């Protein structure tokens, strides 16, 4: 079962126990975001932008397709 918190835009996936909170913008867990990644993903969602990922941590590594072009 999954749901989206409309207020924060955070997707919550219930996989047994515990509840895993995923970022609504990038493939990383919301809890793994540093200050820059959290701000970037929040701005990406607020502006309805389609852009890559700047997260430095998390279980999944960013691929070339996910990176922001300079």
N, CA, C and O atoms as a printed pandas DataFrame, in Angstrom:
     atom_number atom_name residue_name chain_id  residue_number  x_coord  y_coord  z_coord
0              1         N          UNK        A               1    0.844   -1.174    0.000
1              2        CA          UNK        A               1    0.000    0.000    0.000
2              3         C          UNK        A               1    0.888    1.235    0.000
3              4         O          UNK        A               1    1.872    1.297    0.737
4              5         N          UNK        A               2    0.552    2.189   -0.803
5              6        CA          UNK        A               2    1.312    3.437   -0.810
6              7         C          UNK        A               2    0.344    4.607   -0.875
7              8         O          UNK        A               2   -0.788    4.480   -1.342
8              9         N          UNK        A               3    0.811    5.733   -0.401
9             10        CA          UNK        A               3   -0.006    6.937   -0.437
10            11         C          UNK        A               3    0.903    8.134   -0.595
11            12         O          UNK        A               3    2.113    8.034   -0.390
12            13         N          UNK        A               4    0.333    9.257   -0.956
13            14        CA          UNK        A               4    1.115   10.484   -1.093
14            15         C          UNK        A               4    0.531   11.528   -0.154
15            16         O          UNK        A               4   -0.670   11.799   -0.174
16            17         N          UNK        A               5    1.387   12.103    0.661
17            18        CA          UNK        A               5    1.005   13.185    1.557
18            19         C          UNK        A               5    0.988   14.457    0.716
19            20         O          UNK        A               5    2.047   14.963    0.344
20            21         N          UNK        A               6   -0.183   14.972    0.416
21            22        CA          UNK        A               6   -0.320   16.118   -0.477
22            23         C          UNK        A               6    0.336   17.366    0.101
23            24         O          UNK        A               6    0.899   18.168   -0.645
24            25         N          UNK        A               7    0.274   17.540    1.402
25            26        CA          UNK        A               7    0.873   18.711    2.038
26            27         C          UNK        A               7    2.370   18.791    1.778
27            28         O          UNK        A               7    2.871   19.830    1.347
28            29         N          UNK        A               8    3.093   17.692    2.038
29            30        CA          UNK        A               8    4.548   17.722    1.911
30            31         C          UNK        A               8    5.045   17.131    0.605
31            32         O          UNK        A               8    6.207   17.319    0.245
32            33         N          UNK        A               9    4.173   16.411   -0.121
33            34        CA          UNK        A               9    4.584   15.781   -1.360
34            35         C          UNK        A               9    5.451   14.564   -1.150
35            36         O          UNK        A               9    6.163   14.148   -2.064
36            37         N          UNK        A              10    5.406   13.981    0.042
37            38        CA          UNK        A              10    6.229   12.819    0.349
38            39         C          UNK        A              10    5.420   11.561    0.107
39            40         O          UNK        A              10    4.291   11.434    0.581
40            41         N          UNK        A              11    6.001   10.638   -0.630
41            42        CA          UNK        A              11    5.352    9.358   -0.866
42            43         C          UNK        A              11    5.706    8.408    0.264
43            44         O          UNK        A              11    6.870    8.305    0.653
44            45         N          UNK        A              12    4.713    7.718    0.787
45            46        CA          UNK        A              12    4.944    6.775    1.874
46            47         C          UNK        A              12    4.572    5.389    1.383
47            48         O          UNK        A              12    3.442    5.155    0.953
48            49         N          UNK        A              13    5.521    4.473    1.447
49            50        CA          UNK        A              13    5.279    3.095    1.044
50            51         C          UNK        A              13    5.327    2.214    2.281
51            52         O          UNK        A              13    6.322    2.198    3.006
52            53         N          UNK        A              14    4.255    1.488    2.515
53            54        CA          UNK        A              14    4.222    0.589    3.651
54            55         C          UNK        A              14    4.634   -0.793    3.178
55            56         O          UNK        A              14    3.892   -1.457    2.455
56            57         N          UNK        A              15    5.801   -1.218    3.581
57            58        CA          UNK        A              15    6.325   -2.528    3.207
58            59         C          UNK        A              15    6.486   -3.304    4.502
59            60         O          UNK        A              15    7.552   -3.298    5.116
60            61         N          UNK        A              16    5.416   -3.972    4.909
61            62        CA          UNK        A              16    5.463   -4.665    6.187
62            63         C          UNK        A              16    5.673   -3.655    7.294
63            64         O          UNK        A              16    4.880   -2.729    7.465
64            65         N          UNK        A              17    6.730   -3.835    8.030
65            66        CA          UNK        A              17    7.068   -2.912    9.108
66            67         C          UNK        A              17    8.555   -2.684    9.046
67            68         O          UNK        A              17    9.259   -3.693    8.994
68            69         N          UNK        A              18    9.101   -1.567    9.045
69            70        CA          UNK        A              18    8.580   -0.232    9.295
70            71         C          UNK        A              18    8.093    0.450    8.026
71            72         O          UNK        A              18    8.196   -0.104    6.932
72            73         N          UNK        A              19    7.566    1.644    8.180
73            74        CA          UNK        A              19    7.110    2.458    7.053
74            75         C          UNK        A              19    8.322    3.158    6.457
75            76         O          UNK        A              19    9.100    3.783    7.178
76            77         N          UNK        A              20    8.484    3.055    5.138
77            78        CA          UNK        A              20    9.601    3.679    4.431
78            79         C          UNK        A              20    9.087    4.956    3.774
79            80         O          UNK        A              20    8.099    4.922    3.041
80            81         N          UNK        A              21    9.745    6.072    4.029
81            82        CA          UNK        A              21    9.340    7.342    3.433
82            83         C          UNK        A              21   10.280    7.664    2.282
83            84         O          UNK        A              21   11.483    7.838    2.480
84            85         N          UNK        A              22    9.726    7.742    1.082
85            86        CA          UNK        A              22   10.517    8.022   -0.108
86            87         C          UNK        A              22   10.294    9.461   -0.544
87            88         O          UNK        A              22    9.225   10.031   -0.325
88            89         N          UNK        A              23   11.305   10.034   -1.157
89            90        CA          UNK        A              23   11.175   11.380   -1.700
90            91         C          UNK        A              23   10.243   11.319   -2.909
91            92         O          UNK        A              23   10.299   10.368   -3.688
92            93         N          UNK        A              24    9.398   12.317   -3.065
93            94        CA          UNK        A              24    8.465   12.364   -4.187
94            95         C          UNK        A              24    9.138   12.800   -5.482
95            96         O          UNK        A              24    8.533   12.715   -6.550
96            97         N          UNK        A              25   10.392   13.270   -5.402
97            98        CA          UNK        A              25   11.080   13.822   -6.563
98            99         C          UNK        A              25   12.187   12.909   -7.078
99           100         O          UNK        A              25   12.323   12.723   -8.288
100          101         N          UNK        A              26   12.973   12.341   -6.178
101          102        CA          UNK        A              26   14.119   11.523   -6.580
102          103         C          UNK        A              26   13.990   10.112   -6.010
103          104         O          UNK        A              26   13.103    9.859   -5.195
104          105         N          UNK        A              27   14.855    9.195   -6.422
105          106        CA          UNK        A              27   14.735    7.801   -5.987
106          107         C          UNK        A              27   15.297    7.506   -4.605
107          108         O          UNK        A              27   15.364    6.339   -4.218
108          109         N          UNK        A              28   15.694    8.495   -3.863
109          110        CA          UNK        A              28   16.310    8.268   -2.558
110          111         C          UNK        A              28   15.308    8.426   -1.421
111          112         O          UNK        A              28   14.327    9.157   -1.558
112          113         N          UNK        A              29   15.545    7.746   -0.298
113          114        CA          UNK        A              29   14.675    7.940    0.867
114          115         C          UNK        A              29   14.770    9.387    1.354
115          116         O          UNK        A              29   15.852    9.976    1.341
116          117         N          UNK        A              30   13.667    9.950    1.775
117          118        CA          UNK        A              30   13.660   11.342    2.238
118          119         C          UNK        A              30   14.601   11.545    3.416
119          120         O          UNK        A              30   15.187   12.619    3.560
120          121         N          UNK        A              31   14.753   10.536    4.256
121          122        CA          UNK        A              31   15.623   10.638    5.418
122          123         C          UNK        A              31   17.099   10.699    5.093
123          124         O          UNK        A              31   17.902   11.072    5.948
124          125         N          UNK        A              32   17.478   10.340    3.870
125          126        CA          UNK        A              32   18.893   10.357    3.491
126          127         C          UNK        A              32   19.332   11.700    2.916
127          128         O          UNK        A              32   20.512   11.887    2.620
128          129         N          UNK        A              33   18.396   12.636    2.753
129          130        CA          UNK        A              33   18.708   13.944    2.180
130          131         C          UNK        A              33   19.506   14.807    3.148
131          132         O          UNK        A              33   19.201   14.882    4.338
132          133         N          UNK        A              34   20.532   15.455    2.611
133          134        CA          UNK        A              34   21.216   16.479    3.397
134          135         C          UNK        A              34   20.465   17.796    3.162
135          136         O          UNK        A              34   19.440   17.806    2.479
136          137         N          UNK        A              35   20.952   18.877    3.707
137          138        CA          UNK        A              35   20.260   20.166    3.607
138          139         C          UNK        A              35   20.087   20.596    2.152
139          140         O          UNK        A              35   19.018   21.067    1.764
140          141         N          UNK        A              36   21.128   20.436    1.355
141          142        CA          UNK        A              36   21.067   20.859   -0.052
142          143         C          UNK        A              36   20.086   19.997   -0.836
143          144         O          UNK        A              36   19.279   20.522   -1.603
144          145         N          UNK        A              37   20.146   18.695   -0.653
145          146        CA          UNK        A              37   19.243   17.792   -1.372
146          147         C          UNK        A              37   17.791   18.047   -0.982
147          148         O          UNK        A              37   16.909   18.038   -1.842
148          149         N          UNK        A              38   17.537   18.271    0.294
149          150        CA          UNK        A              38   16.174   18.547    0.755
150          151         C          UNK        A              38   15.646   19.832    0.116
151          152         O          UNK        A              38   14.500   19.880   -0.331
152          153         N          UNK        A              39   16.478   20.866    0.074
153          154        CA          UNK        A              39   16.061   22.136   -0.531
154          155         C          UNK        A              39   15.854   21.983   -2.038
155          156         O          UNK        A              39   14.890   22.515   -2.590
156          157         N          UNK        A              40   16.750   21.262   -2.698
157          158        CA          UNK        A              40   16.658   21.038   -4.139
158          159         C          UNK        A              40   15.371   20.285   -4.489
159          160         O          UNK        A              40   14.639   20.682   -5.396
160          161         N          UNK        A              41   15.103   19.197   -3.765
161          162        CA          UNK        A              41   13.913   18.396   -4.057
162          163         C          UNK        A              41   12.630   19.164   -3.738
163          164         O          UNK        A              41   11.639   19.031   -4.456
164          165         N          UNK        A              42   12.637   19.958   -2.680
165          166        CA          UNK        A              42   11.475   20.776   -2.340
166          167         C          UNK        A              42   11.209   21.804   -3.436
167          168         O          UNK        A              42   10.064   21.994   -3.847
168          169         N          UNK        A              43   12.261   22.465   -3.908
169          170        CA          UNK        A              43   12.117   23.460   -4.979
170          171         C          UNK        A              43   11.707   22.803   -6.291
171          172         O          UNK        A              43   10.915   23.364   -7.048
172          173         N          UNK        A              44   12.241   21.623   -6.561
173          174        CA          UNK        A              44   11.888   20.894   -7.781
174          175         C          UNK        A              44   10.400   20.588   -7.798
175          176         O          UNK        A              44    9.732   20.773   -8.815
176          177         N          UNK        A              45    9.889   20.124   -6.678
177          178        CA          UNK        A              45    8.471   19.795   -6.601
178          179         C          UNK        A              45    7.607   21.051   -6.637
179          180         O          UNK        A              45    6.596   21.080   -7.338
180          181         N          UNK        A              46    7.983   22.073   -5.902
181          182        CA          UNK        A              46    7.193   23.308   -5.845
182          183         C          UNK        A              46    7.098   23.986   -7.208
183          184         O          UNK        A              46    6.061   24.550   -7.556
184          185         N          UNK        A              47    8.181   23.929   -7.976
185          186        CA          UNK        A              47    8.197   24.556   -9.289
186          187         C          UNK        A              47    7.756   23.641  -10.406
187          188         O          UNK        A              47    7.727   24.045  -11.569
188          189         N          UNK        A              48    7.407   22.392  -10.061
189          190        CA          UNK        A              48    6.996   21.386  -11.048
190          191         C          UNK        A              48    8.051   21.216  -12.135
191          192         O          UNK        A              48    7.727   21.053  -13.311
192          193         N          UNK        A              49    9.331   21.257  -11.720
193          194        CA          UNK        A              49   10.432   21.089  -12.661
194          195         C          UNK        A              49   10.694   19.611  -12.920
195          196         O          UNK        A              49   10.392   18.758  -12.085
196          197         N          UNK        A              50   11.250   19.326  -14.070
197          198        CA          UNK        A              50   11.742   17.992  -14.372
198          199         C          UNK        A              50   13.246   18.125  -14.470
199          200         O          UNK        A              50   13.773   18.638  -15.457
200          201         N          UNK        A              51   13.930   17.662  -13.444
201          202        CA          UNK        A              51   15.383   17.759  -13.449
202          203         C          UNK        A              51   15.956   16.607  -12.647
203          204         O          UNK        A              51   15.222   15.848  -12.014
204          205         N          UNK        A              52   17.259   16.486  -12.678
205          206        CA          UNK        A              52   17.945   15.357  -12.069
206          207         C          UNK        A              52   18.004   15.396  -10.567
207          208         O          UNK        A              52   17.212   16.070   -9.909
208          209         N          UNK        A              53   18.948   14.669  -10.040
209          210        CA          UNK        A              53   19.089   14.470   -8.608
210          211         C          UNK        A              53   20.437   15.017   -8.142
211          212         O          UNK        A              53   21.441   14.856   -8.836
212          213         N          UNK        A              54   20.469   15.661   -6.973
213          214        CA          UNK        A              54   21.722   16.167   -6.420
214          215         C          UNK        A              54   22.086   15.464   -5.116
215          216         O          UNK        A              54   23.037   15.854   -4.439
216          217         N          UNK        A              55   21.336   14.440   -4.772
217          218        CA          UNK        A              55   21.567   13.738   -3.508
218          219         C          UNK        A              55   22.950   13.103   -3.489
219          220         O          UNK        A              55   23.389   12.502   -4.469
220          221         N          UNK        A              56   23.623   13.248   -2.358
221          222        CA          UNK        A              56   24.962   12.676   -2.230
222          223         C          UNK        A              56   24.942   11.328   -1.538
223          224         O          UNK        A              56   25.933   10.598   -1.582
224          225         N          UNK        A              57   23.851   10.989   -0.910
225          226        CA          UNK        A              57   23.805    9.727   -0.182
226          227         C          UNK        A              57   22.550    8.955   -0.489
227          228         O          UNK        A              57   21.695    9.393   -1.259
228          229         N          UNK        A              58   22.455    7.801    0.127
229          230        CA          UNK        A              58   21.286    6.961   -0.070
230          231         C          UNK        A              58   21.684    5.634   -0.656
231          232         O          UNK        A              58   22.806    5.466   -1.132
232          233         N          UNK        A              59   20.771    4.694   -0.624
233          234        CA          UNK        A              59   21.083    3.353   -1.090
234          235         C          UNK        A              59   21.267    3.236   -2.595
235          236         O          UNK        A              59   21.909    2.298   -3.067
236          237         N          UNK        A              60   20.718    4.169   -3.349
237          238        CA          UNK        A              60   20.850    4.122   -4.801
238          239         C          UNK        A              60   21.796    5.219   -5.258
239          240         O          UNK        A              60   21.681    6.365   -4.823
240          241         N          UNK        A              61   22.721    4.878   -6.125
241          242        CA          UNK        A              61   23.629    5.890   -6.659
242          243         C          UNK        A              61   22.989    6.552   -7.868
243          244         O          UNK        A              61   22.274    5.913   -8.640
244          245         N          UNK        A              62   23.252    7.817   -8.015
245          246        CA          UNK        A              62   22.708    8.560   -9.151
246          247         C          UNK        A              62   23.387    8.102  -10.432
247          248         O          UNK        A              62   24.601    7.902  -10.464
248          249         N          UNK        A              63   22.612    7.938  -11.467
249          250        CA          UNK        A              63   23.160    7.577  -12.764
250          251         C          UNK        A              63   23.360    8.853  -13.569
251          252         O          UNK        A              63   22.918    9.927  -13.162
252          253         N          UNK        A              64   24.017    8.736  -14.693
253          254        CA          UNK        A              64   24.268    9.900  -15.540
254          255         C          UNK        A              64   22.955   10.562  -15.957
255          256         O          UNK        A              64   22.897   11.784  -16.088
256          257         N          UNK        A              65   21.906    9.775  -16.165
257          258        CA          UNK        A              65   20.618   10.328  -16.581
258          259         C          UNK        A              65   19.961   11.147  -15.479
259          260         O          UNK        A              65   19.141   12.019  -15.766
260          261         N          UNK        A              66   20.307   10.881  -14.223
261          262        CA          UNK        A              66   19.702   11.583  -13.097
262          263         C          UNK        A              66   20.420   12.880  -12.769
263          264         O          UNK        A              66   19.855   13.735  -12.087
264          265         N          UNK        A              67   21.644   13.047  -13.233
265          266        CA          UNK        A              67   22.443   14.206  -12.848
266          267         C          UNK        A              67   21.943   15.478  -13.510
267          268         O          UNK        A              67   21.440   15.454  -14.633
268          269         N          UNK        A              68   22.086   16.564  -12.816
269          270        CA          UNK        A              68   21.669   17.868  -13.327
270          271         C          UNK        A              68   22.711   18.371  -14.306
271          272         O          UNK        A              68   23.906   18.380  -14.009
272          273         N          UNK        A              69   22.251   18.789  -15.477
273          274        CA          UNK        A              69   23.170   19.335  -16.478
274          275         C          UNK        A              69   23.554   20.737  -16.094
275          276         O          UNK        A              69   22.728   21.506  -15.603
276          277         N          UNK        A              70   24.814   21.077  -16.317
277          278        CA          UNK        A              70   25.306   22.415  -15.978
278          279         C          UNK        A              70   25.295   23.297  -17.190
279          280         O          UNK        A              70   25.674   24.465  -17.107
